[in-house]
Amino acid sequence: MQHVEKHPILSVESLRKVYGAGAGAVEAIGNLDFTVARNELICIVGPSGAGKTTFLRCLSGLLAPTSGQVVLEGKKVEGPPEGMAVVLQEYSRSLYPWMTVYDNVELPLKAKGLPAGERRTAVTEALGAVGLSSSTKAYPWQLSGGMQQRVAIARAIAYRPKILVMDEPFAAVDAQTRAELEDLVRDLWQRLGVTVLFVTHDIDESVYLGQRVLVLSSAPTFIMEEVRIGLPDERDQLSTRALPEFARLRTQVYELIQQAKLVTYRTERPVAGEAVSHSV
Amino acid sequence: MKTGKLSAWLFVTLAVPAVILALWTLLAELTESLYWPSPLAIARVFPKAWLDGRMTEDVLPSLVRLALGYLCALAIGIAVGLVVGSVRRLRLAVEPVFEFFRAIPPPVLVPIMMLIAGIGDGMKISVIAFGCVWPILINTVEGVRGIDGVQIDTARSYSLRRRQRLLNVTIPSAAPKIFVGARQSLAIGLIMMVISEMFAASNGLGYNIVQFQRLFQLKEMWSGIILLGIIGVAANAIFKLVEKRCLRWYLGMQSQER
């Protein structure tokens, strides 16, 4: 059903990040090598302390890697790329409290130089898509956590990114809201045809959402294993999670993560060979 | 119910001033002290002392100088503060200097400013501006420095341009701090307005208060002091109104957290 394209939308090539230098240097990312195909929904999961934050900052052009590169649509990422929108875990800090919901969603479109009419359409559509048409004039802090994260998602999709990067977006909302938002992401992904890279520490979430799950090791990070998720495209919280295949996959990912925690201690620096053999 | 609440509010606000005034009147009438005239006597001389020309000849020029000096301080303090707050090295280098200038009591600058800028309006406006600028500047620097890293990352990842970032992120985020500084400066401005007129002036509120004292017109002098108090209260009320408009989001957010 899916096949690896010749020209992936995103490729991460021998990415490595070391903080500091000399004896005090800390290697956060050992070696990351993978590609993401157009319209794919890929999940990245790892044990806590897997250098996910560092990896995402490199990916989104906020932090320069020590070596290796990130290539988005054939262009090397050297600063925040225009075709990427990022949704962070800290919705209450990434939304601007002095702006209404509408203005928050509109601001990046102004930066993009969209004319007023197009901006209005894009903002209205995006807020409609996340179910917030009636809260446009509210301030973010007047909304619940789940609704605030919906605003952040609306802001990202209104930007019309080629790739939507989500950094543990639902780690701070309650379980019921989380299930709703997971379905929202699947729904938006299918409807808008956007590529999604979803980082989480929640194993079930990664299996439920993704077409493919990359399991990271502890820092210095490399890719332990790639797991293809052979679940049907139509997923829902009850029946999909009850499938034997779902249980099998979550067990597999779980075991890999347990393994990842152990691997750290015997990981000396050159893990590159191992990582390459496991990656795409 | 509503009128009940209103009268309760009036009672709470006015009770203490009423008691003070009553005591003051009583003591003044009993002692007949030359230095502590009764409020009634002060109120009687008030119209002649101030409403007969002095409003436009003295009070208005004082207020204009205060406004100009304060606005200069706001413009300079915010502009310089935004720059210094955004550049870490620059901030570390100049912050101690700012702290030093802030520590100097601004009234001592009046004699020096008189030598440099003469005794005209320019000197008075400069003195007011110099006294007011430091709290605004230091608080603006603090506000810009304290911007949440996630907010900055968000602005960067959506490639906001410099101008947009300044207007939509930096300034609003620093605004609550800027207002803290501006409020401190307002009180300083009022003090500097009066002091600059006490040294060397031919008109103004401070000048008149000193004149009344020299001519032993103590009731008139007291009426000037009370007028200053009224001006202070009014300036503060205007400030609060502006703050409420500009920081509606911030005040709302705070009242929700409580």
Coordinates of C-alpha atoms in Angstrom, one line a residue:
Chain A
M1 CA 0.0 0.0 0.0
Q2 CA 2.8 2.4 0.8
H3 CA 6.1 2.5 -0.8
V4 CA 9.2 4.5 -0.1
E5 CA 9.4 7.3 -2.6
K6 CA 12.6 8.0 -4.5
H7 CA 12.4 11.6 -3.3
P8 CA 11.5 11.7 0.4
I9 CA 10.0 14.9 1.7
L10 CA 12.4 14.8 4.6
S11 CA 15.7 13.1 5.1
V12 CA 17.8 13.1 8.2
E13 CA 21.4 12.2 7.3
S14 CA 24.0 11.1 9.8
L15 CA 22.8 13.7 12.2
R16 CA 25.0 14.1 15.3
K17 CA 24.9 16.7 18.1
V18 CA 27.5 17.1 20.8
Y19 CA 27.1 19.8 23.4
G20 CA 30.3 21.4 24.6
A21 CA 33.8 20.2 23.8
G22 CA 36.7 18.4 25.3
A23 CA 36.3 16.3 28.5
G24 CA 33.0 17.9 29.4
A25 CA 31.4 17.2 26.1
V26 CA 28.0 15.6 26.1
E27 CA 26.9 13.6 23.1
A28 CA 23.1 14.0 22.8
I29 CA 22.6 12.5 19.4
G30 CA 24.9 9.7 18.3
N31 CA 23.7 9.2 14.8
L32 CA 20.3 9.6 13.2
D33 CA 19.6 8.4 9.7
F34 CA 16.1 8.1 8.3
T35 CA 13.7 9.4 5.7
V36 CA 10.1 10.4 5.7
A37 CA 8.0 9.9 2.6
R38 CA 5.4 12.4 1.4
N39 CA 2.0 12.1 3.1
E40 CA 3.4 9.7 5.6
L41 CA 2.5 9.8 9.3
I42 CA 5.6 8.7 11.2
C43 CA 5.9 8.4 15.0
I44 CA 9.1 8.6 16.9
V45 CA 9.2 7.1 20.3
G46 CA 12.0 6.7 22.8
P47 CA 12.7 6.3 26.5
S48 CA 12.8 9.5 28.5
G49 CA 16.1 11.2 28.0
A50 CA 16.4 10.0 24.5
G51 CA 17.5 13.4 23.2
K52 CA 14.2 14.0 21.5
T53 CA 14.2 17.7 22.3
T54 CA 17.7 18.2 20.9
F55 CA 16.7 16.2 17.8
L56 CA 13.6 18.3 17.2
R57 CA 15.5 21.5 17.6
C58 CA 18.0 20.4 15.0
L59 CA 15.2 19.2 12.7
S60 CA 13.3 22.5 12.9
G61 CA 16.4 24.6 12.3
L62 CA 16.6 26.1 15.8
L63 CA 19.9 24.4 16.6
A64 CA 22.8 23.6 14.3
P65 CA 23.9 19.9 14.4
T66 CA 27.5 19.1 15.1
S67 CA 27.7 17.0 11.9
G68 CA 25.3 15.6 9.3
Q69 CA 22.2 17.4 8.0
V70 CA 18.5 17.6 7.6
V71 CA 17.1 18.0 4.1
L72 CA 13.6 19.2 3.6
E73 CA 12.2 19.0 0.1
G74 CA 15.7 18.9 -1.4
K75 CA 16.9 21.9 0.6
K76 CA 19.3 21.7 3.5
V77 CA 17.8 23.0 6.7
E78 CA 20.0 25.9 8.0
G79 CA 17.4 27.9 9.8
P80 CA 13.7 27.5 10.5
P81 CA 12.3 26.2 7.2
E82 CA 9.2 27.7 5.7
G83 CA 7.6 24.4 4.8
M84 CA 7.5 23.2 8.4
A85 CA 5.2 23.9 11.3
V86 CA 5.9 22.8 14.8
V87 CA 3.4 22.0 17.6
L88 CA 5.0 21.9 21.0
Q89 CA 4.0 20.3 24.2
E90 CA 3.8 23.6 26.1
Y91 CA 0.7 25.0 24.5
S92 CA 0.3 27.6 27.2
R93 CA 3.7 29.0 26.5
S94 CA 3.8 28.7 22.7
L95 CA 0.5 30.6 22.2
Y96 CA 0.7 34.3 22.8
P97 CA -1.5 35.3 25.7
W98 CA -1.9 38.9 24.6
M99 CA -3.5 37.8 21.3
T100 CA -6.9 36.3 20.7
V101 CA -7.2 32.8 19.3
Y102 CA -7.8 34.3 15.9
D103 CA -4.8 36.6 16.0
N104 CA -2.6 33.8 17.2
V105 CA -3.5 31.7 14.2
E106 CA -3.2 34.6 11.9
L107 CA 0.2 35.9 13.0
P108 CA 2.4 33.3 11.1
L109 CA 0.3 34.0 7.9
K110 CA 1.2 37.7 8.2
A111 CA 4.8 36.7 8.4
K112 CA 4.3 34.6 5.3
G113 CA 3.0 37.8 3.6
L114 CA -0.5 36.4 2.7
P115 CA -3.0 39.1 1.7
A116 CA -5.8 39.9 4.3
G117 CA -8.5 38.0 2.4
E118 CA -6.6 34.8 2.1
R119 CA -5.6 35.1 5.7
R120 CA -9.1 35.3 6.9
T121 CA -10.2 32.3 4.9
A122 CA -7.2 30.2 6.1
V123 CA -7.7 31.1 9.7
T124 CA -11.5 30.5 9.6
E125 CA -11.0 27.1 7.9
A126 CA -8.2 26.0 10.3
L127 CA -10.2 26.9 13.4
G128 CA -13.3 25.2 11.9
A129 CA -11.2 22.1 11.2
V130 CA -10.2 21.8 14.9
G131 CA -13.7 22.6 16.1
L132 CA -13.0 26.1 17.5
S133 CA -15.1 28.3 15.2
S134 CA -17.0 29.8 18.2
S135 CA -13.9 30.7 20.2
T136 CA -12.1 33.0 17.8
K137 CA -12.4 36.1 20.0
A138 CA -11.3 34.4 23.2
Y139 CA -7.9 34.6 24.7
P140 CA -5.9 31.3 24.9
W141 CA -5.8 31.4 28.7
Q142 CA -9.6 31.5 28.8
L143 CA -9.7 28.0 27.2
S144 CA -9.0 24.5 28.6
G145 CA -5.7 22.8 27.9
G146 CA -7.1 20.6 25.2
M147 CA -8.7 23.6 23.5
Q148 CA -5.4 25.5 23.7
Q149 CA -3.6 22.7 22.0
R150 CA -6.3 22.7 19.3
V151 CA -5.5 26.4 18.7
A152 CA -1.8 25.5 18.3
I153 CA -2.8 22.8 15.8
A154 CA -5.0 25.2 13.9
R155 CA -2.1 27.7 13.8
A156 CA 0.1 25.0 12.4
I157 CA -2.3 23.8 9.7
A158 CA -3.3 27.3 8.7
Y159 CA 0.3 27.8 7.9
R160 CA -0.1 25.1 5.2
P161 CA 3.2 23.3 6.0
K162 CA 4.6 20.6 3.9
I163 CA 5.5 18.8 7.1
L164 CA 3.8 19.1 10.5
V165 CA 6.1 18.3 13.4
M166 CA 4.5 17.5 16.7
D167 CA 6.6 17.3 19.9
E168 CA 4.8 15.3 22.5
P169 CA 1.8 17.5 21.9
F170 CA -0.7 15.7 24.1
A171 CA 1.6 14.9 27.1
A172 CA 0.0 17.6 29.2
V173 CA -3.7 17.0 28.6
D174 CA -6.1 14.6 30.3
A175 CA -6.6 11.1 28.9
Q176 CA -10.1 11.7 27.3
T177 CA -9.0 14.9 25.6
R178 CA -5.9 13.1 24.5
A179 CA -7.9 10.4 22.7
E180 CA -10.0 13.1 20.9
L181 CA -6.9 15.0 19.8
E182 CA -5.3 11.8 18.5
D183 CA -8.3 11.2 16.3
L184 CA -8.2 14.8 15.3
V185 CA -4.6 14.4 14.1
R186 CA -5.4 11.3 12.1
D187 CA -8.4 13.1 10.6
L188 CA -6.5 16.2 9.7
W189 CA -3.6 14.1 8.2
Q190 CA -6.0 12.2 6.0
R191 CA -8.1 15.2 5.0
L192 CA -5.3 17.7 4.3
G193 CA -2.7 15.3 2.9
V194 CA 0.0 16.8 5.1
T195 CA 3.1 14.8 6.2
V196 CA 3.2 14.4 9.9
L197 CA 6.2 13.6 12.2
F198 CA 4.9 12.9 15.6
V199 CA 7.2 12.6 18.6
T200 CA 5.9 10.9 21.7
H201 CA 6.9 9.0 24.7
D202 CA 3.6 7.1 24.8
I203 CA 4.0 3.7 23.2
D204 CA 0.2 3.1 22.6
E205 CA -0.1 6.5 21.1
S206 CA 2.7 5.9 18.7
V207 CA 1.2 2.6 17.5
Y208 CA -2.3 4.0 17.3
L209 CA -1.3 7.0 15.2
G210 CA 1.6 6.0 13.0
Q211 CA 2.1 4.1 9.8
R212 CA 5.6 3.6 11.0
V213 CA 7.3 3.9 14.4
L214 CA 10.9 4.7 14.9
V215 CA 12.2 3.6 18.2
L216 CA 15.1 5.7 19.5
S217 CA 17.8 4.6 21.9
S218 CA 18.8 6.6 25.0
A219 CA 21.2 9.4 24.5
P220 CA 23.5 9.4 22.5
T221 CA 20.6 8.7 20.3
F222 CA 20.4 6.4 17.4
I223 CA 17.5 4.5 15.8
M224 CA 17.0 1.1 17.5
E225 CA 14.4 -0.2 15.2
E226 CA 11.8 0.7 12.7
V227 CA 8.4 -0.9 13.2
R228 CA 5.9 -0.9 10.4
I229 CA 2.4 -0.5 11.7
G230 CA 0.1 -2.8 9.6
L231 CA -3.1 -1.6 11.1
P232 CA -6.1 -0.6 8.9
D233 CA -6.2 3.0 7.8
E234 CA -9.6 3.6 9.5
R235 CA -8.7 3.6 13.1
D236 CA -10.9 4.2 16.2
Q237 CA -10.1 4.3 19.8
L238 CA -12.1 1.2 20.7
S239 CA -11.8 -1.3 17.9
T240 CA -8.3 -0.6 16.8
R241 CA -6.9 -0.8 20.3
A242 CA -8.7 -4.1 20.7
L243 CA -7.1 -5.7 17.7
P244 CA -4.6 -8.6 18.3
E245 CA -2.2 -6.9 15.9
F246 CA -2.3 -3.7 18.0
A247 CA -1.4 -5.7 21.1
R248 CA 1.4 -7.4 19.3
L249 CA 2.8 -4.1 18.0
R250 CA 2.7 -2.3 21.3
T251 CA 4.4 -5.3 23.0
Q252 CA 7.1 -5.1 20.3
V253 CA 7.7 -1.4 20.8
Y254 CA 7.6 -1.8 24.5
E255 CA 10.2 -4.4 24.5
L256 CA 12.4 -2.3 22.2
I257 CA 12.2 0.6 24.6
Q258 CA 13.1 -1.6 27.5
Q259 CA 16.1 -2.8 25.4
A260 CA 16.9 0.8 24.6
K261 CA 17.2 1.6 28.3
L262 CA 19.8 -1.2 28.8
V263 CA 21.7 -0.4 25.6
T264 CA 22.9 3.0 26.9
Y265 CA 25.3 1.6 29.4
R266 CA 27.3 -0.4 26.9
T267 CA 27.1 2.2 24.2
E268 CA 30.5 3.6 23.4
R269 CA 30.6 6.2 20.8
P270 CA 30.7 4.4 17.4
V271 CA 27.2 3.1 17.2
A272 CA 26.9 4.3 13.6
G273 CA 27.1 0.9 12.0
E274 CA 24.4 -0.5 14.2
A275 CA 22.2 2.4 13.6
V276 CA 22.5 2.3 9.9
S277 CA 21.7 -1.4 9.8
H278 CA 18.5 -0.8 11.6
S279 CA 17.3 2.4 9.8
V280 CA 15.5 2.8 6.6
Chain B
M1 CA -29.1 45.9 46.6
K2 CA -26.9 47.8 44.1
T3 CA -27.4 51.1 45.9
G4 CA -26.7 49.3 49.2
K5 CA -23.3 48.2 47.7
L6 CA -22.6 51.7 46.5
S7 CA -23.2 53.3 49.8
A8 CA -21.1 50.7 51.6
W9 CA -18.3 51.4 49.1
L10 CA -18.7 55.2 49.7
F11 CA -18.6 54.7 53.4
V12 CA -15.4 52.6 53.4
T13 CA -13.6 55.0 51.1
L14 CA -14.7 58.2 52.7
A15 CA -14.8 57.3 56.4
V16 CA -11.0 57.6 57.2
P17 CA -10.5 60.9 55.2
A18 CA -13.6 62.3 56.9
V19 CA -12.3 61.5 60.4
I20 CA -8.9 63.0 59.5
L21 CA -10.4 66.2 58.2
A22 CA -12.7 66.4 61.3
L23 CA -9.8 65.9 63.7
W24 CA -7.6 68.4 61.8
T25 CA -10.4 71.0 61.8
L26 CA -11.0 70.5 65.4
L27 CA -7.4 70.8 66.5
A28 CA -6.7 73.7 64.2
E29 CA -9.7 75.7 65.5
L30 CA -8.7 74.9 69.1
T31 CA -5.1 75.8 68.8
E32 CA -5.4 78.6 66.2
S33 CA -1.9 77.7 65.1
L34 CA -0.4 79.9 62.4
Y35 CA 1.4 76.9 60.8
W36 CA -1.5 74.5 60.8
P37 CA -4.5 76.4 59.4
S38 CA -7.8 74.6 59.5
P39 CA -9.0 72.9 56.2
L40 CA -11.9 75.3 56.1
A41 CA -9.5 78.3 56.1
I42 CA -7.4 76.6 53.3
A43 CA -10.6 75.9 51.3
R44 CA -11.6 79.6 51.6
V45 CA -8.2 80.8 50.2
F46 CA -8.1 78.1 47.5
P47 CA -10.1 79.8 44.8
K48 CA -8.2 83.1 45.1
A49 CA -4.9 81.4 45.3
W50 CA -5.2 79.2 42.3
L51 CA -8.3 79.9 40.2
D52 CA -7.5 83.6 39.6
G53 CA -5.0 83.2 36.8
R54 CA -2.6 80.8 38.4
M55 CA -4.2 77.8 36.8
T56 CA -3.1 78.9 33.3
E57 CA 0.0 80.9 34.4
D58 CA 1.5 78.3 36.8
V59 CA -0.3 75.0 37.0
L60 CA -0.6 74.4 33.3
P61 CA 3.1 75.1 32.5
S62 CA 4.0 72.8 35.3
L63 CA 1.8 70.0 34.0
V64 CA 3.1 70.5 30.4
R65 CA 6.7 70.2 31.6
L66 CA 5.8 67.1 33.6
A67 CA 4.1 65.6 30.5
L68 CA 6.9 66.4 28.2
G69 CA 9.6 65.1 30.5
Y70 CA 7.7 62.0 31.3
L71 CA 7.0 61.2 27.6
C72 CA 10.7 61.7 26.7
A73 CA 11.6 59.3 29.5
L74 CA 9.1 56.8 28.2
A75 CA 10.3 57.0 24.6
I76 CA 14.0 56.8 25.5
G77 CA 13.6 54.3 28.3
I78 CA 11.6 51.8 26.2
A79 CA 13.7 52.3 23.0
V80 CA 17.0 51.8 24.8
G81 CA 15.6 49.1 27.0
L82 CA 14.4 47.0 24.0
V83 CA 17.8 47.1 22.4
V84 CA 19.8 46.5 25.6
G85 CA 17.4 43.7 26.7
S86 CA 17.8 41.9 23.4
V87 CA 21.6 41.8 23.3
R88 CA 23.0 39.8 26.2
R89 CA 26.5 41.1 26.2
L90 CA 25.4 44.7 25.9
R91 CA 23.1 44.1 28.8
L92 CA 25.8 42.7 31.1
A93 CA 28.0 45.6 30.2
V94 CA 25.6 48.5 30.8
E95 CA 23.3 47.2 33.6
P96 CA 25.6 48.2 36.5
V97 CA 25.9 51.7 35.0
F98 CA 22.1 51.9 34.9
E99 CA 21.8 50.7 38.4
F100 CA 24.3 53.4 39.5
F101 CA 22.4 56.2 37.7
R102 CA 19.2 55.0 39.2
A103 CA 20.8 55.1 42.7
I104 CA 21.6 58.8 42.4
P105 CA 18.8 60.8 43.9
P106 CA 17.6 62.8 40.8
P107 CA 17.1 66.1 42.7
V108 CA 20.9 66.6 43.2
L109 CA 21.1 66.9 39.4
V110 CA 19.1 70.1 39.4
P111 CA 22.1 72.4 40.3
I112 CA 24.3 70.8 37.6
M113 CA 21.5 70.9 35.0
M114 CA 21.1 74.6 35.8
L115 CA 24.7 75.2 34.9
I116 CA 24.4 73.2 31.7
A117 CA 20.9 73.9 30.5
G118 CA 20.1 77.2 32.1
I119 CA 17.0 77.8 34.2
G120 CA 14.4 77.6 31.4
D121 CA 11.9 75.0 30.5
G122 CA 14.6 72.9 28.9
M123 CA 16.4 72.3 32.2
K124 CA 13.2 71.4 34.0
I125 CA 12.1 69.0 31.3
S126 CA 15.5 67.4 31.2
V127 CA 15.6 67.0 35.0
I128 CA 12.1 65.3 34.9
A129 CA 13.2 63.1 32.0
F130 CA 16.4 62.1 33.7
G131 CA 14.8 61.2 36.9
C132 CA 12.0 59.2 35.2
V133 CA 14.1 57.3 32.6
W134 CA 15.9 54.8 34.8
P135 CA 13.0 52.8 36.3
I136 CA 11.5 52.6 32.8
L137 CA 14.7 51.6 31.2
I138 CA 15.7 49.0 33.8
N139 CA 12.3 47.4 33.8
T140 CA 12.1 47.3 30.1
V141 CA 15.5 45.5 30.0
E142 CA 14.2 43.1 32.6
G143 CA 11.0 42.5 30.7
V144 CA 12.7 41.8 27.4
R145 CA 15.2 39.5 29.1
G146 CA 12.5 37.5 30.8
I147 CA 10.6 36.6 27.6
D148 CA 9.7 32.9 27.6
G149 CA 12.1 30.9 25.4
V150 CA 9.2 28.9 24.0
Q151 CA 7.6 32.1 22.8
I152 CA 10.8 33.1 21.0
D153 CA 11.3 29.7 19.5
T154 CA 7.7 29.8 18.2
A155 CA 8.4 33.2 16.6
R156 CA 11.5 31.9 15.0
S157 CA 10.1 28.7 13.7
Y158 CA 7.3 30.6 12.0
S159 CA 9.9 32.9 10.6
L160 CA 8.4 36.1 11.9
R161 CA 10.3 39.1 10.6
R162 CA 12.2 41.4 12.9
R163 CA 9.5 44.1 12.9
Q164 CA 6.7 41.6 13.5
R165 CA 8.6 40.0 16.3
L166 CA 9.2 43.3 18.0
L167 CA 5.6 44.5 17.7
N168 CA 3.8 41.2 18.2
V169 CA 6.1 39.3 20.6
T170 CA 8.8 41.4 22.3
I171 CA 6.9 44.5 23.2
P172 CA 3.6 42.9 24.4
S173 CA 5.6 40.3 26.4
A174 CA 7.6 43.0 28.1
A175 CA 4.7 45.3 28.6
P176 CA 3.7 44.3 32.1
K177 CA 7.2 45.1 33.3
I178 CA 7.4 48.3 31.3
F179 CA 4.2 49.4 33.1
V180 CA 5.8 48.7 36.5
G181 CA 8.7 51.0 35.6
A182 CA 6.4 53.6 34.2
R183 CA 4.4 53.7 37.4
Q184 CA 7.5 54.2 39.6
S185 CA 8.6 57.0 37.2
L186 CA 5.3 58.8 37.4
A187 CA 5.8 59.4 41.1
I188 CA 9.4 60.5 40.5
G189 CA 8.3 62.8 37.7
L190 CA 5.9 64.6 40.0
I191 CA 8.6 65.1 42.6
M192 CA 11.1 66.4 40.0
M193 CA 8.5 68.7 38.6
V194 CA 8.1 70.5 41.9
I195 CA 11.8 70.4 42.9
S196 CA 13.0 71.8 39.6
E197 CA 10.7 74.8 40.1
M198 CA 11.8 75.4 43.7
F199 CA 15.4 76.1 42.7
A200 CA 15.0 78.6 39.9
A201 CA 11.8 79.5 38.2
S202 CA 9.4 82.3 37.5
N203 CA 6.3 80.3 37.4
G204 CA 5.0 76.9 38.3
L205 CA 3.4 75.0 41.2
G206 CA 6.7 74.5 43.1
Y207 CA 7.7 78.1 42.6
N208 CA 4.4 79.4 44.0
I209 CA 4.5 77.1 47.0
V210 CA 7.9 78.5 47.9
Q211 CA 6.7 82.1 47.2
F212 CA 3.7 81.7 49.5
Q213 CA 6.0 80.3 52.2
R214 CA 8.4 83.3 51.9
L215 CA 5.6 85.7 52.1
F216 CA 4.2 83.8 55.1
Q217 CA 1.0 83.1 53.3
L218 CA 0.7 79.7 54.9
K219 CA -2.9 79.0 54.1
E220 CA -2.1 79.6 50.4
M221 CA 1.0 77.4 50.7
W222 CA -1.1 74.6 52.2
S223 CA -3.6 75.0 49.4
G224 CA -0.8 74.4 46.9
I225 CA 0.3 71.3 48.7
I226 CA -3.3 69.9 48.6
L227 CA -3.5 70.8 44.9
L228 CA -0.3 68.8 44.3
G229 CA -1.9 65.9 46.0
I230 CA -5.0 66.1 43.8
I231 CA -2.8 66.3 40.7
G232 CA -0.9 63.2 41.9
V233 CA -4.2 61.3 42.4
A234 CA -5.5 62.4 39.0
A235 CA -2.2 61.4 37.2
N236 CA -2.4 58.0 38.8
A237 CA -6.0 57.5 37.8
I238 CA -5.1 58.3 34.2
F239 CA -2.2 55.9 34.4
K240 CA -4.4 53.1 35.7
L241 CA -6.9 53.7 32.9
V242 CA -4.2 53.4 30.2
E243 CA -2.8 50.4 31.9
K244 CA -6.2 48.7 32.1
R245 CA -6.6 49.2 28.4
C246 CA -3.1 48.1 27.3
L247 CA -2.7 45.2 29.7
R248 CA -6.3 43.8 29.6
W249 CA -4.9 40.3 28.6
Y250 CA -2.4 40.4 31.5
L251 CA -4.9 41.5 34.2
G252 CA -7.4 39.0 32.9
M253 CA -4.9 36.2 33.0
Q254 CA -3.8 37.1 36.5
S255 CA -7.3 37.3 37.9
Q256 CA -8.0 33.9 36.4
E257 CA -5.0 32.3 38.0
R258 CA -6.1 33.5 41.4

